[in-house]
Amino acid sequence: MKNLILITQRELQSYFNSMSGYIVVAIVLGISGLLFNTMALGENPKLSYDILAGTGPRHFGFFWVMFGTTTIASVFLTMRLISEERQSGTLVLMHSSGVKDWQIVLGKWGSALVFISFLLLCSTYIPALIFINGKVALSHIAVGYLGLFLAASMSSAIGVFSSSFTKSQVISALTSGVILAFFLLSWILARSVDAPFKEFFSYLSMFDRHFGRTFAKGQIQTRSIFYFFSMTTFFLLLAVRVMQTRRWK
Amino acid sequence: MIKVSGLTRYYGTHVALENVNLEIDKNIIVGFLGLNGAGKSTLLKMIAHVLPPTAGEVIIDGKNLWEGESSNSKIGYLPEEPALYRDMRVNDFLRWCAQIRGMSKNEADQTLPDIIKMCDLKGKEDSVISTLSHGYKKRVGIAQAIVHKPSILLLDEPISGLDPIQIVEMRKLLRRLKSQCTLLISSHILTEISQVCDRILVIKEGKIVADGSEEEIGRRQYRLEIVVGEDSNGIKEEIDNLDLVDSFTIISTSQYLIILKEDRPEEVIKTLVNKGVLVRTLSLDKSELERTFAKLVDTPDASDKENS
């Protein structure tokens, strides 16, 4: 546990010491604010609920916007986590200290998740603006943020996995992007295939099935929580496996 | 203290290290000598718990390093290119290294001043590592390896890239560390190994081909150069028949190079005199580590020198 905390602390220190962390936060907040203004609020009058939840492809709600910016931010924040260690040869510091691969993976992922949580916390002023001229349930906002946190958890795990097998941060980011694109767009696949694949691809759909229809609308579904939890665990285990395999090669 | 048995490492189908067996006592400096790619770094990495062996075991104080909970807090490791978090400050980095190897924050804080002093990093404690020169980075690398007071210190090419003054300082530091721990150093620089190491292991193509002190290895073969007064055809067979002769090379009609297995040149002289050969000059070279090393690792240089 001590090793896990030390690794997480070091990575967090690295985020806060470098400009890159602040740049990602600034860009995410800037884009989210801009999209909130142009897409969630828009020009026509709307129900406060719809500003948060969105009404469809022609109107993105706040949580839709935040889902996009949060997952993209996760890719950029995690792309260096293990790749950079491979490139600079610093993994030996931990391996020679007896730190286990799972501790490295979990510590790195934990730091990314804490930093993204900080980012999400910084964004809470945006939905708070709705209260100026409207009224939404605080529980709706809380559930939406829980969904964002779970999505960030899954996308960070994908990012850690992608950075575990390459020295190149670009390849790491591209791999994360491709994997995330698959999970985001699998609802399209679900439409064009028959059962049982239809249900399979539909279940994998990260946004359509497990966020847009649930958390974004203020609803908690245990099935969606289980989905994010299992996907996070799957990619973290995969990352540990890659670390172990590469050591033996 | 350190027992390595049957240690083997494959990279794909390539054998980097094959069935290495050795035992190392406490508080000595052991040098691993070999050409690039001989397997020195691979061996150190396996003892440092960085690289798992394909077969064999590393036992430190009776415990197998690669089974169960490892005794890693006893090991300090400096890779050839120092592993440093360049965005951290020297103090923070060393404290982090101490803590990850089992020290509490208080213990680390108490140890740091001594380590800073020992590695001559005074004044650089608050510097960001990326801003330091190569020599200082190497010192920070050494400092991270000894900050948790290990009983075994593994240094991979510790002097590579250092200037002559830094090399002298490094040598002093290594000798000082000897009283506190066992040092295992890899290098392909002979003079470095011979100056600081108590025991030398020569590695060639993943195998240990010589093991002993500089004296033992360097004098394992004796180079006897003889200049005779006249053409002495026929003495080759006589000399070759002597048990102590390893090789006989004719440099010219009156000059021979004889490599002896033992320090008994009188046997050769006696044979030559008995054959009526007039020996004009004779020289026996005993400080032969460089040549012995070249011969052990069988470099083209070595054969060129002997054939010329």
Coordinates of C-alpha atoms in Angstrom, one line a residue:
Chain A
M1 CA 0.0 0.0 0.0
K2 CA 2.9 2.3 0.9
N3 CA 4.4 1.8 -2.6
L4 CA 1.1 2.4 -4.2
I5 CA 0.7 5.8 -2.4
L6 CA 4.3 6.8 -3.2
I7 CA 3.9 6.1 -6.9
T8 CA 0.6 7.9 -7.0
Q9 CA 2.1 10.9 -5.1
R10 CA 5.0 11.1 -7.5
E11 CA 2.9 11.0 -10.5
L12 CA 0.5 13.7 -9.1
Q13 CA 3.6 15.8 -8.3
S14 CA 4.7 15.4 -11.9
Y15 CA 1.3 16.5 -13.2
F16 CA 1.3 19.6 -10.9
N17 CA 5.0 20.4 -11.5
S18 CA 4.8 20.3 -15.2
M19 CA 2.9 22.7 -17.5
S20 CA 1.3 19.8 -19.4
G21 CA -1.2 19.0 -16.6
Y22 CA -2.3 22.6 -16.3
I23 CA -2.5 23.0 -20.1
V24 CA -4.8 19.9 -20.3
V25 CA -7.0 21.3 -17.5
A26 CA -7.2 24.8 -19.1
I27 CA -8.0 23.4 -22.5
V28 CA -10.7 21.0 -21.1
L29 CA -12.3 23.8 -19.1
G30 CA -12.1 26.2 -22.0
I31 CA -13.6 23.8 -24.5
S32 CA -16.2 22.6 -22.1
G33 CA -17.3 26.1 -21.2
L34 CA -17.4 27.1 -24.9
L35 CA -19.5 24.0 -25.8
F36 CA -21.7 24.5 -22.8
N37 CA -22.5 28.0 -24.1
T38 CA -23.0 27.1 -27.7
M39 CA -24.4 23.6 -27.6
A40 CA -25.9 22.9 -24.2
L41 CA -27.4 26.4 -23.7
G42 CA -27.8 27.2 -27.4
E43 CA -29.9 30.1 -28.7
N44 CA -33.4 28.8 -28.0
P45 CA -35.0 28.5 -24.5
K46 CA -34.6 25.1 -23.0
L47 CA -35.6 23.2 -19.9
S48 CA -32.9 23.2 -17.3
Y49 CA -33.0 19.4 -17.2
D50 CA -32.3 19.3 -21.0
I51 CA -29.3 21.6 -20.6
L52 CA -27.7 18.9 -18.5
A53 CA -29.0 15.7 -20.2
G54 CA -29.3 16.7 -23.8
T55 CA -32.2 15.9 -26.0
G56 CA -30.6 14.1 -29.0
P57 CA -28.0 14.3 -31.7
R58 CA -29.0 17.9 -32.5
H59 CA -28.7 19.1 -29.0
F60 CA -25.8 18.1 -26.8
G61 CA -26.3 18.4 -23.0
F62 CA -23.6 19.5 -20.6
F63 CA -22.8 15.9 -19.6
W64 CA -22.4 14.9 -23.2
V65 CA -19.9 17.6 -23.7
M66 CA -18.1 16.8 -20.5
F67 CA -18.1 13.1 -21.4
G68 CA -16.2 13.9 -24.7
T69 CA -13.7 16.3 -23.1
T70 CA -13.1 14.0 -20.1
T71 CA -12.3 10.9 -22.2
I72 CA -10.1 12.9 -24.6
A73 CA -8.3 14.5 -21.6
S74 CA -7.8 11.0 -20.1
V75 CA -6.0 9.9 -23.3
F76 CA -3.6 12.9 -23.1
L77 CA -3.0 12.5 -19.4
T78 CA -2.2 8.8 -19.5
M79 CA -0.3 8.5 -22.7
R80 CA 3.1 9.2 -21.0
L81 CA 2.5 7.2 -17.7
I82 CA 4.4 4.0 -18.5
S83 CA 5.8 4.9 -22.0
E84 CA 7.9 7.7 -20.5
E85 CA 9.3 5.3 -17.9
R86 CA 10.2 2.9 -20.6
Q87 CA 11.8 5.6 -22.7
S88 CA 13.9 7.0 -19.8
G89 CA 14.7 3.7 -18.2
T90 CA 13.3 4.7 -14.9
L91 CA 11.2 1.5 -14.5
V92 CA 14.3 -0.1 -13.1
L93 CA 14.1 2.1 -10.1
M94 CA 10.8 0.5 -9.1
H95 CA 11.7 -3.0 -10.2
S96 CA 15.0 -3.0 -8.3
S97 CA 13.1 -1.8 -5.3
G98 CA 10.8 -4.8 -5.3
V99 CA 7.8 -2.9 -6.5
K100 CA 5.3 -5.2 -8.1
D101 CA 4.0 -4.6 -11.6
W102 CA 0.4 -4.3 -10.4
Q103 CA 1.5 -1.6 -7.9
I104 CA 3.1 0.4 -10.7
V105 CA -0.1 0.0 -12.9
L106 CA -2.5 0.8 -10.1
G107 CA -0.4 3.7 -8.8
K108 CA -0.1 5.3 -12.2
W109 CA -3.8 4.8 -13.0
G110 CA -4.7 6.2 -9.5
S111 CA -2.7 9.3 -10.1
A112 CA -4.4 9.9 -13.4
L113 CA -7.8 9.4 -11.9
V114 CA -7.1 11.8 -9.0
F115 CA -6.0 14.4 -11.5
I116 CA -9.0 14.0 -13.7
S117 CA -11.2 14.2 -10.5
F118 CA -9.5 17.5 -9.8
L119 CA -10.3 18.5 -13.4
L120 CA -14.0 17.5 -13.0
L121 CA -14.1 19.4 -9.7
C122 CA -12.9 22.5 -11.5
S123 CA -15.7 22.1 -14.1
T124 CA -18.5 22.1 -11.5
Y125 CA -18.9 25.9 -11.8
I126 CA -20.4 25.3 -15.3
P127 CA -23.6 23.4 -14.3
A128 CA -23.8 25.7 -11.3
L129 CA -24.4 28.5 -13.8
I130 CA -27.8 26.9 -14.6
F131 CA -29.0 28.0 -11.2
I132 CA -28.9 31.7 -12.3
N133 CA -31.9 31.4 -14.5
G134 CA -33.1 27.8 -13.9
K135 CA -33.4 25.0 -11.5
V136 CA -32.0 21.4 -11.6
A137 CA -31.8 18.7 -9.0
L138 CA -28.4 18.6 -7.3
S139 CA -28.7 14.8 -7.4
H140 CA -28.9 15.0 -11.2
I141 CA -25.6 16.9 -11.2
A142 CA -24.0 14.5 -8.7
V143 CA -25.1 11.4 -10.6
G144 CA -23.9 12.9 -13.9
Y145 CA -20.5 13.5 -12.3
L146 CA -20.4 10.0 -10.9
G147 CA -20.9 8.8 -14.5
L148 CA -18.1 11.1 -15.7
F149 CA -15.8 9.7 -12.9
L150 CA -16.6 6.1 -14.0
A151 CA -16.0 7.0 -17.7
A152 CA -12.7 8.6 -16.7
S153 CA -11.8 5.6 -14.7
M154 CA -12.3 3.3 -17.8
S155 CA -10.6 5.6 -20.3
S156 CA -7.6 6.1 -17.9
A157 CA -7.3 2.3 -17.6
I158 CA -7.3 2.1 -21.4
G159 CA -4.7 4.8 -21.4
V160 CA -2.5 3.0 -18.9
F161 CA -2.8 -0.2 -20.9
S162 CA -1.8 1.6 -24.1
S163 CA 1.2 3.2 -22.6
S164 CA 2.3 -0.1 -21.0
F165 CA 3.6 -1.7 -24.2
T166 CA 5.3 1.1 -26.0
K167 CA 8.1 3.7 -25.5
S168 CA 6.3 6.1 -27.8
Q169 CA 3.7 8.4 -26.3
V170 CA 2.2 9.1 -29.7
I171 CA 1.6 5.4 -30.3
S172 CA 0.2 5.2 -26.8
A173 CA -2.2 8.0 -27.4
L174 CA -3.2 6.6 -30.8
T175 CA -3.9 3.2 -29.4
S176 CA -6.0 4.7 -26.6
G177 CA -7.9 6.7 -29.2
V178 CA -8.7 3.7 -31.4
I179 CA -9.8 1.6 -28.4
L180 CA -12.0 4.4 -27.1
A181 CA -13.4 5.0 -30.5
F182 CA -14.4 1.4 -30.7
F183 CA -16.3 1.6 -27.4
L184 CA -17.9 4.9 -28.3
L185 CA -19.0 3.8 -31.8
S186 CA -20.0 0.2 -31.1
W187 CA -23.6 1.2 -31.0
I188 CA -23.3 1.8 -34.8
L189 CA -22.0 -1.8 -35.1
A190 CA -24.9 -3.0 -33.0
R191 CA -27.4 -1.5 -35.5
S192 CA -25.9 -3.3 -38.5
V193 CA -25.5 -6.8 -37.1
D194 CA -28.0 -9.4 -36.0
A195 CA -28.5 -11.1 -32.6
P196 CA -26.5 -12.2 -30.6
F197 CA -23.8 -9.8 -31.7
K198 CA -26.3 -6.9 -31.7
E199 CA -26.8 -7.2 -28.0
F200 CA -23.1 -7.7 -27.5
F201 CA -22.0 -4.6 -29.3
S202 CA -24.8 -2.6 -27.8
Y203 CA -23.7 -3.6 -24.3
L204 CA -20.1 -2.5 -25.1
S205 CA -21.3 0.9 -26.2
M206 CA -19.7 3.2 -23.6
F207 CA -21.6 6.4 -24.2
D208 CA -24.9 5.3 -25.8
R209 CA -25.8 2.5 -23.5
H210 CA -24.0 3.3 -20.3
F211 CA -23.8 7.1 -20.0
G212 CA -26.1 9.0 -22.4
R213 CA -29.2 7.0 -21.4
T214 CA -28.4 6.7 -17.7
F215 CA -25.9 9.0 -15.8
A216 CA -26.5 12.0 -18.1
K217 CA -30.2 11.8 -17.3
G218 CA -29.5 11.5 -13.6
Q219 CA -30.2 7.8 -13.4
I220 CA -28.0 5.2 -11.8
Q221 CA -28.0 1.7 -13.3
T222 CA -26.0 -1.0 -11.5
R223 CA -25.5 -2.6 -14.9
S224 CA -23.7 0.5 -16.1
I225 CA -21.6 0.8 -12.9
F226 CA -20.7 -2.9 -13.4
Y227 CA -19.8 -2.2 -17.0
F228 CA -17.4 0.6 -16.1
F229 CA -16.0 -1.3 -13.2
S230 CA -15.4 -4.5 -15.2
M231 CA -13.9 -2.6 -18.2
T232 CA -11.5 -0.7 -15.9
T233 CA -10.4 -3.9 -14.1
F234 CA -10.0 -5.7 -17.5
F235 CA -7.7 -3.0 -19.0
L236 CA -5.7 -2.7 -15.7
L237 CA -5.2 -6.4 -15.6
L238 CA -4.2 -6.4 -19.2
A239 CA -1.6 -3.6 -18.5
V240 CA -0.2 -5.7 -15.6
R241 CA 0.1 -8.7 -17.9
V242 CA 1.9 -6.6 -20.6
M243 CA 4.3 -5.3 -18.0
Q244 CA 5.1 -8.9 -16.8
T245 CA 5.4 -10.3 -20.3
R246 CA 7.7 -7.5 -21.5
R247 CA 10.0 -8.1 -18.5
W248 CA 10.3 -11.8 -19.5
K249 CA 11.1 -11.1 -23.1
Chain B
M1 CA 26.2 -13.8 1.0
I2 CA 25.4 -13.7 -2.8
K3 CA 25.0 -17.1 -4.4
V4 CA 24.2 -17.4 -8.1
S5 CA 23.6 -20.8 -9.5
G6 CA 22.8 -22.0 -13.0
L7 CA 21.8 -18.4 -14.0
T8 CA 20.7 -18.4 -17.6
R9 CA 19.0 -15.7 -19.7
Y10 CA 17.6 -15.9 -23.2
Y11 CA 16.5 -12.9 -25.3
G12 CA 14.3 -14.7 -27.8
T13 CA 16.6 -17.4 -29.1
H14 CA 19.8 -15.5 -28.2
V15 CA 21.6 -16.7 -25.1
A16 CA 22.8 -13.7 -23.2
L17 CA 24.0 -15.6 -20.1
E18 CA 24.5 -19.3 -19.8
N19 CA 24.7 -21.3 -16.6
V20 CA 26.6 -18.8 -14.5
N21 CA 27.6 -20.0 -11.1
L22 CA 29.4 -17.9 -8.5
E23 CA 29.6 -17.0 -4.8
I24 CA 30.5 -13.6 -3.6
D25 CA 31.6 -12.7 0.0
K26 CA 30.7 -9.6 2.0
N27 CA 32.5 -6.3 1.7
I28 CA 34.6 -6.8 -1.4
I29 CA 34.6 -5.2 -4.7
V30 CA 33.9 -7.5 -7.6
G31 CA 34.4 -6.4 -11.1
F32 CA 32.7 -7.9 -14.1
L33 CA 34.9 -7.5 -17.1
G34 CA 33.9 -8.2 -20.7
L35 CA 33.3 -6.8 -24.1
N36 CA 30.1 -5.0 -25.0
G37 CA 27.3 -7.6 -25.2
A38 CA 29.2 -10.1 -23.2
G39 CA 26.4 -10.4 -20.6
K40 CA 27.7 -8.2 -17.8
S41 CA 24.7 -5.9 -17.6
T42 CA 22.3 -8.8 -18.0
L43 CA 23.9 -10.5 -15.0
L44 CA 23.8 -7.3 -12.9
K45 CA 20.1 -6.8 -13.9
M46 CA 19.2 -10.2 -12.7
I47 CA 20.9 -9.8 -9.4
A48 CA 19.2 -6.4 -9.1
H49 CA 15.8 -7.9 -9.6
V50 CA 15.3 -6.0 -12.8
L51 CA 15.4 -8.8 -15.3
P52 CA 14.0 -12.3 -14.4
P53 CA 16.2 -15.2 -15.3
T54 CA 15.2 -17.8 -17.8
A55 CA 16.7 -20.4 -15.5
G56 CA 18.7 -20.6 -12.3
E57 CA 18.5 -18.6 -9.1
V58 CA 20.0 -15.7 -7.2
I59 CA 20.2 -16.3 -3.5
I60 CA 20.9 -13.4 -1.2
D61 CA 21.5 -14.2 2.5
G62 CA 19.8 -17.5 2.0
K63 CA 16.7 -16.1 0.2
N64 CA 15.9 -16.7 -3.4
L65 CA 15.6 -13.2 -4.9
W66 CA 13.1 -14.3 -7.6
E67 CA 10.7 -16.2 -5.3
G68 CA 8.2 -14.8 -2.9
E69 CA 9.0 -11.6 -1.1
S70 CA 12.3 -10.4 -2.4
S71 CA 15.1 -8.9 -0.2
N72 CA 15.3 -5.8 -2.4
S73 CA 15.9 -3.3 0.3
K74 CA 19.4 -4.8 0.6
I75 CA 20.2 -4.0 -3.0
G76 CA 21.2 -0.7 -4.6
Y77 CA 21.4 -0.5 -8.4
L78 CA 22.9 2.0 -10.7
P79 CA 22.1 1.3 -14.4
E80 CA 24.6 2.4 -17.1
E81 CA 22.4 5.3 -17.9
P82 CA 21.3 6.6 -14.5
A83 CA 17.6 6.1 -13.9
L84 CA 16.4 9.5 -12.7
Y85 CA 13.1 11.3 -12.6
R86 CA 14.3 14.4 -14.3
D87 CA 11.4 16.6 -13.3
M88 CA 12.1 16.1 -9.6
R89 CA 14.5 18.0 -7.3
V90 CA 17.5 16.1 -6.0
N91 CA 16.3 16.0 -2.4
D92 CA 12.7 14.9 -3.3
F93 CA 14.0 12.3 -5.6
L94 CA 16.4 10.7 -3.1
R95 CA 13.7 10.8 -0.4
W96 CA 11.3 9.1 -2.7
C97 CA 13.9 6.4 -3.6
A98 CA 14.6 5.8 0.1
Q99 CA 10.9 5.5 0.9
I100 CA 10.1 3.1 -1.9
R101 CA 12.8 0.8 -0.6
G102 CA 11.3 0.6 2.8
M103 CA 12.6 3.7 4.8
S104 CA 10.2 6.0 6.6
K105 CA 10.1 9.6 5.7
N106 CA 11.9 10.5 9.0
E107 CA 14.6 7.9 8.4
A108 CA 15.1 9.2 4.9
D109 CA 15.4 12.8 6.0
Q110 CA 18.0 11.8 8.6
T111 CA 20.0 9.8 6.0
L112 CA 19.9 12.4 3.2
P113 CA 22.6 14.9 4.6
D114 CA 25.1 12.0 4.8
I115 CA 24.3 10.8 1.3
I116 CA 24.5 14.3 -0.1
K117 CA 27.9 14.8 1.5
M118 CA 29.2 11.4 0.5
C119 CA 28.2 11.9 -3.2
D120 CA 29.4 15.4 -3.2
L121 CA 26.0 16.9 -4.1
K122 CA 26.2 19.8 -1.6
G123 CA 24.5 22.8 -3.0
K124 CA 22.6 20.8 -5.6
E125 CA 19.9 19.5 -3.2
D126 CA 17.2 21.8 -4.5
S127 CA 18.2 21.6 -8.1
V128 CA 15.9 20.0 -10.6
I129 CA 17.6 16.9 -11.9
S130 CA 17.2 17.8 -15.6
T131 CA 19.3 20.9 -15.1
L132 CA 22.3 19.0 -13.7
S133 CA 25.5 18.1 -15.7
H134 CA 26.2 14.5 -16.7
G135 CA 28.7 14.1 -13.8
Y136 CA 26.2 15.3 -11.2
K137 CA 23.4 13.1 -12.7
K138 CA 25.8 10.2 -12.3
R139 CA 26.3 11.2 -8.7
V140 CA 22.6 11.4 -8.1
G141 CA 22.4 8.0 -9.7
I142 CA 24.9 6.6 -7.1
A143 CA 23.1 8.5 -4.3
Q144 CA 19.8 6.9 -5.2
A145 CA 21.5 3.5 -5.2
I146 CA 23.0 3.9 -1.7
V147 CA 20.4 6.1 0.0
H148 CA 18.6 3.2 1.7
K149 CA 22.0 1.8 3.0
P150 CA 22.0 -1.4 0.9
S151 CA 24.4 -4.3 1.7
I152 CA 24.8 -5.0 -2.0
L153 CA 25.6 -2.3 -4.5
L154 CA 25.4 -3.0 -8.2
L155 CA 27.0 -0.4 -10.5
D156 CA 26.8 -0.8 -14.3
E157 CA 29.6 1.1 -16.0
P158 CA 29.9 3.7 -13.1
I159 CA 32.6 5.7 -14.8
S160 CA 31.4 5.9 -18.3
G161 CA 31.0 9.5 -19.5
L162 CA 32.9 11.0 -16.5
D163 CA 35.8 13.3 -16.9
P164 CA 39.2 12.4 -15.4
I165 CA 38.6 14.3 -12.1
Q166 CA 35.2 12.8 -11.7
I167 CA 36.7 9.3 -12.3
V168 CA 39.2 9.8 -9.5
E169 CA 36.4 11.0 -7.2
M170 CA 34.3 8.0 -8.2
R171 CA 37.2 5.7 -7.4
K172 CA 37.5 7.2 -3.9
L173 CA 33.8 6.9 -3.4
L174 CA 33.8 3.2 -4.4
R175 CA 36.6 2.5 -1.9
R176 CA 34.7 4.3 0.8
L177 CA 31.6 2.3 0.1
K178 CA 33.5 -1.0 0.3
S179 CA 33.4 -0.8 4.1
Q180 CA 29.7 -0.6 4.1
C181 CA 28.6 -3.0 1.4
T182 CA 29.6 -5.5 -1.2
L183 CA 30.1 -3.8 -4.6
L184 CA 29.6 -5.5 -8.0
I185 CA 30.8 -3.3 -10.8
S186 CA 30.6 -4.0 -14.5
S187 CA 33.0 -2.3 -16.9
H188 CA 34.9 -2.9 -20.1
I189 CA 37.6 -0.5 -18.9
L190 CA 40.4 -2.7 -17.7
T191 CA 42.3 -0.1 -15.7
E192 CA 39.2 0.8 -13.8
I193 CA 38.5 -2.7 -12.8
S194 CA 42.1 -3.5 -11.9
Q195 CA 42.4 -0.4 -9.7
V196 CA 39.4 -0.9 -7.5
C197 CA 38.4 -4.5 -7.6
D198 CA 39.4 -7.3 -5.2
R199 CA 38.1 -10.0 -7.5
I200 CA 37.6 -9.9 -11.3
L201 CA 35.3 -12.1 -13.3
V202 CA 35.8 -12.1 -17.1
I203 CA 32.7 -12.7 -19.0
K204 CA 32.7 -13.8 -22.6
E205 CA 29.6 -14.7 -24.6
G206 CA 27.5 -15.1 -21.5
K207 CA 30.0 -17.4 -19.7
I208 CA 32.5 -16.7 -17.0
V209 CA 35.9 -17.5 -18.5
A210 CA 38.1 -16.3 -15.7
D211 CA 37.7 -15.7 -12.0
G212 CA 40.2 -14.4 -9.5
S213 CA 42.2 -11.4 -8.4
E214 CA 44.2 -9.3 -10.8
E215 CA 47.3 -11.2 -9.8
E216 CA 45.7 -14.5 -10.4
I217 CA 44.1 -13.6 -13.8
G218 CA 46.9 -11.4 -15.1
R219 CA 49.6 -13.9 -14.4
R220 CA 47.7 -17.0 -15.5
Q221 CA 49.7 -16.8 -18.7
Y222 CA 53.3 -15.5 -19.0
R223 CA 54.6 -13.9 -22.1
L224 CA 58.2 -14.8 -22.8
E225 CA 60.0 -13.0 -25.7
I226 CA 63.3 -14.6 -26.7
V227 CA 65.8 -13.3 -29.2
V228 CA 68.4 -15.9 -30.2
G229 CA 71.7 -15.4 -31.9
E230 CA 71.3 -17.6 -34.9
D231 CA 68.7 -19.4 -37.0
S232 CA 67.4 -22.1 -34.6
N233 CA 65.2 -24.3 -36.7
G234 CA 64.0 -27.4 -34.8
I235 CA 63.7 -25.9 -31.4
K236 CA 59.9 -25.4 -31.9
E237 CA 59.2 -29.1 -31.3
E238 CA 61.5 -29.1 -28.2
I239 CA 59.7 -26.1 -26.7
D240 CA 56.3 -27.3 -27.6
N241 CA 56.9 -30.6 -25.8
L242 CA 57.3 -28.8 -22.5
D243 CA 54.2 -29.1 -20.4
L244 CA 54.3 -25.5 -19.2
V245 CA 54.2 -24.0 -22.7
D246 CA 50.8 -22.9 -23.9
S247 CA 51.9 -21.6 -27.3
F248 CA 55.0 -21.0 -29.4
T249 CA 55.0 -18.3 -32.1
I250 CA 57.9 -17.6 -34.5
I251 CA 58.0 -13.8 -34.9
S252 CA 61.1 -13.9 -37.1
T253 CA 64.0 -16.4 -37.7
S254 CA 65.7 -15.3 -34.5
Q255 CA 62.7 -14.0 -32.4
Y256 CA 60.1 -16.2 -30.6
L257 CA 57.1 -15.5 -28.5
I258 CA 56.3 -18.2 -25.9
I259 CA 53.2 -18.1 -23.7
L260 CA 53.8 -20.0 -20.5
K261 CA 51.2 -21.5 -18.2
E262 CA 53.4 -21.1 -15.1
D263 CA 56.1 -18.7 -13.9
R264 CA 59.0 -21.0 -14.8
P265 CA 60.9 -19.5 -17.6
E266 CA 64.1 -21.3 -16.5
E267 CA 62.7 -24.5 -17.9
V268 CA 62.6 -23.0 -21.4
I269 CA 66.0 -21.4 -21.1
K270 CA 67.5 -24.8 -19.9
T271 CA 66.0 -26.5 -22.9
L272 CA 67.3 -23.9 -25.3
V273 CA 70.8 -24.0 -23.7
N274 CA 70.8 -27.8 -23.8
K275 CA 70.0 -27.6 -27.5
G276 CA 73.0 -25.2 -27.9
V277 CA 70.9 -22.2 -28.8
L278 CA 72.5 -18.8 -27.9
V279 CA 70.0 -16.7 -26.1
R280 CA 70.7 -13.1 -26.6
T281 CA 67.8 -11.4 -24.9
L282 CA 64.9 -12.6 -22.9
S283 CA 62.0 -10.7 -21.5
L284 CA 59.1 -12.0 -19.3
D285 CA 56.0 -9.9 -19.0
K286 CA 54.0 -10.5 -15.9
S287 CA 51.6 -7.6 -15.8
E288 CA 49.4 -9.1 -18.4
L289 CA 45.8 -8.3 -17.4
E290 CA 45.1 -6.4 -20.7
R291 CA 46.7 -9.1 -22.8
T292 CA 45.2 -11.9 -20.8
F293 CA 41.8 -10.2 -21.1
A294 CA 42.2 -9.9 -24.8
K295 CA 43.2 -13.5 -25.1
L296 CA 40.4 -14.7 -22.8
V297 CA 37.7 -12.9 -24.8
D298 CA 39.6 -13.8 -28.0
T299 CA 39.6 -10.4 -29.7
P300 CA 41.1 -10.0 -33.2
D301 CA 43.5 -7.5 -31.5
A302 CA 44.9 -10.2 -29.4
S303 CA 45.7 -12.5 -32.2
D304 CA 47.0 -9.7 -34.3
K305 CA 49.5 -8.7 -31.6
E306 CA 50.7 -12.3 -31.1
N307 CA 51.1 -13.0 -34.8
S308 CA 52.9 -9.8 -35.6

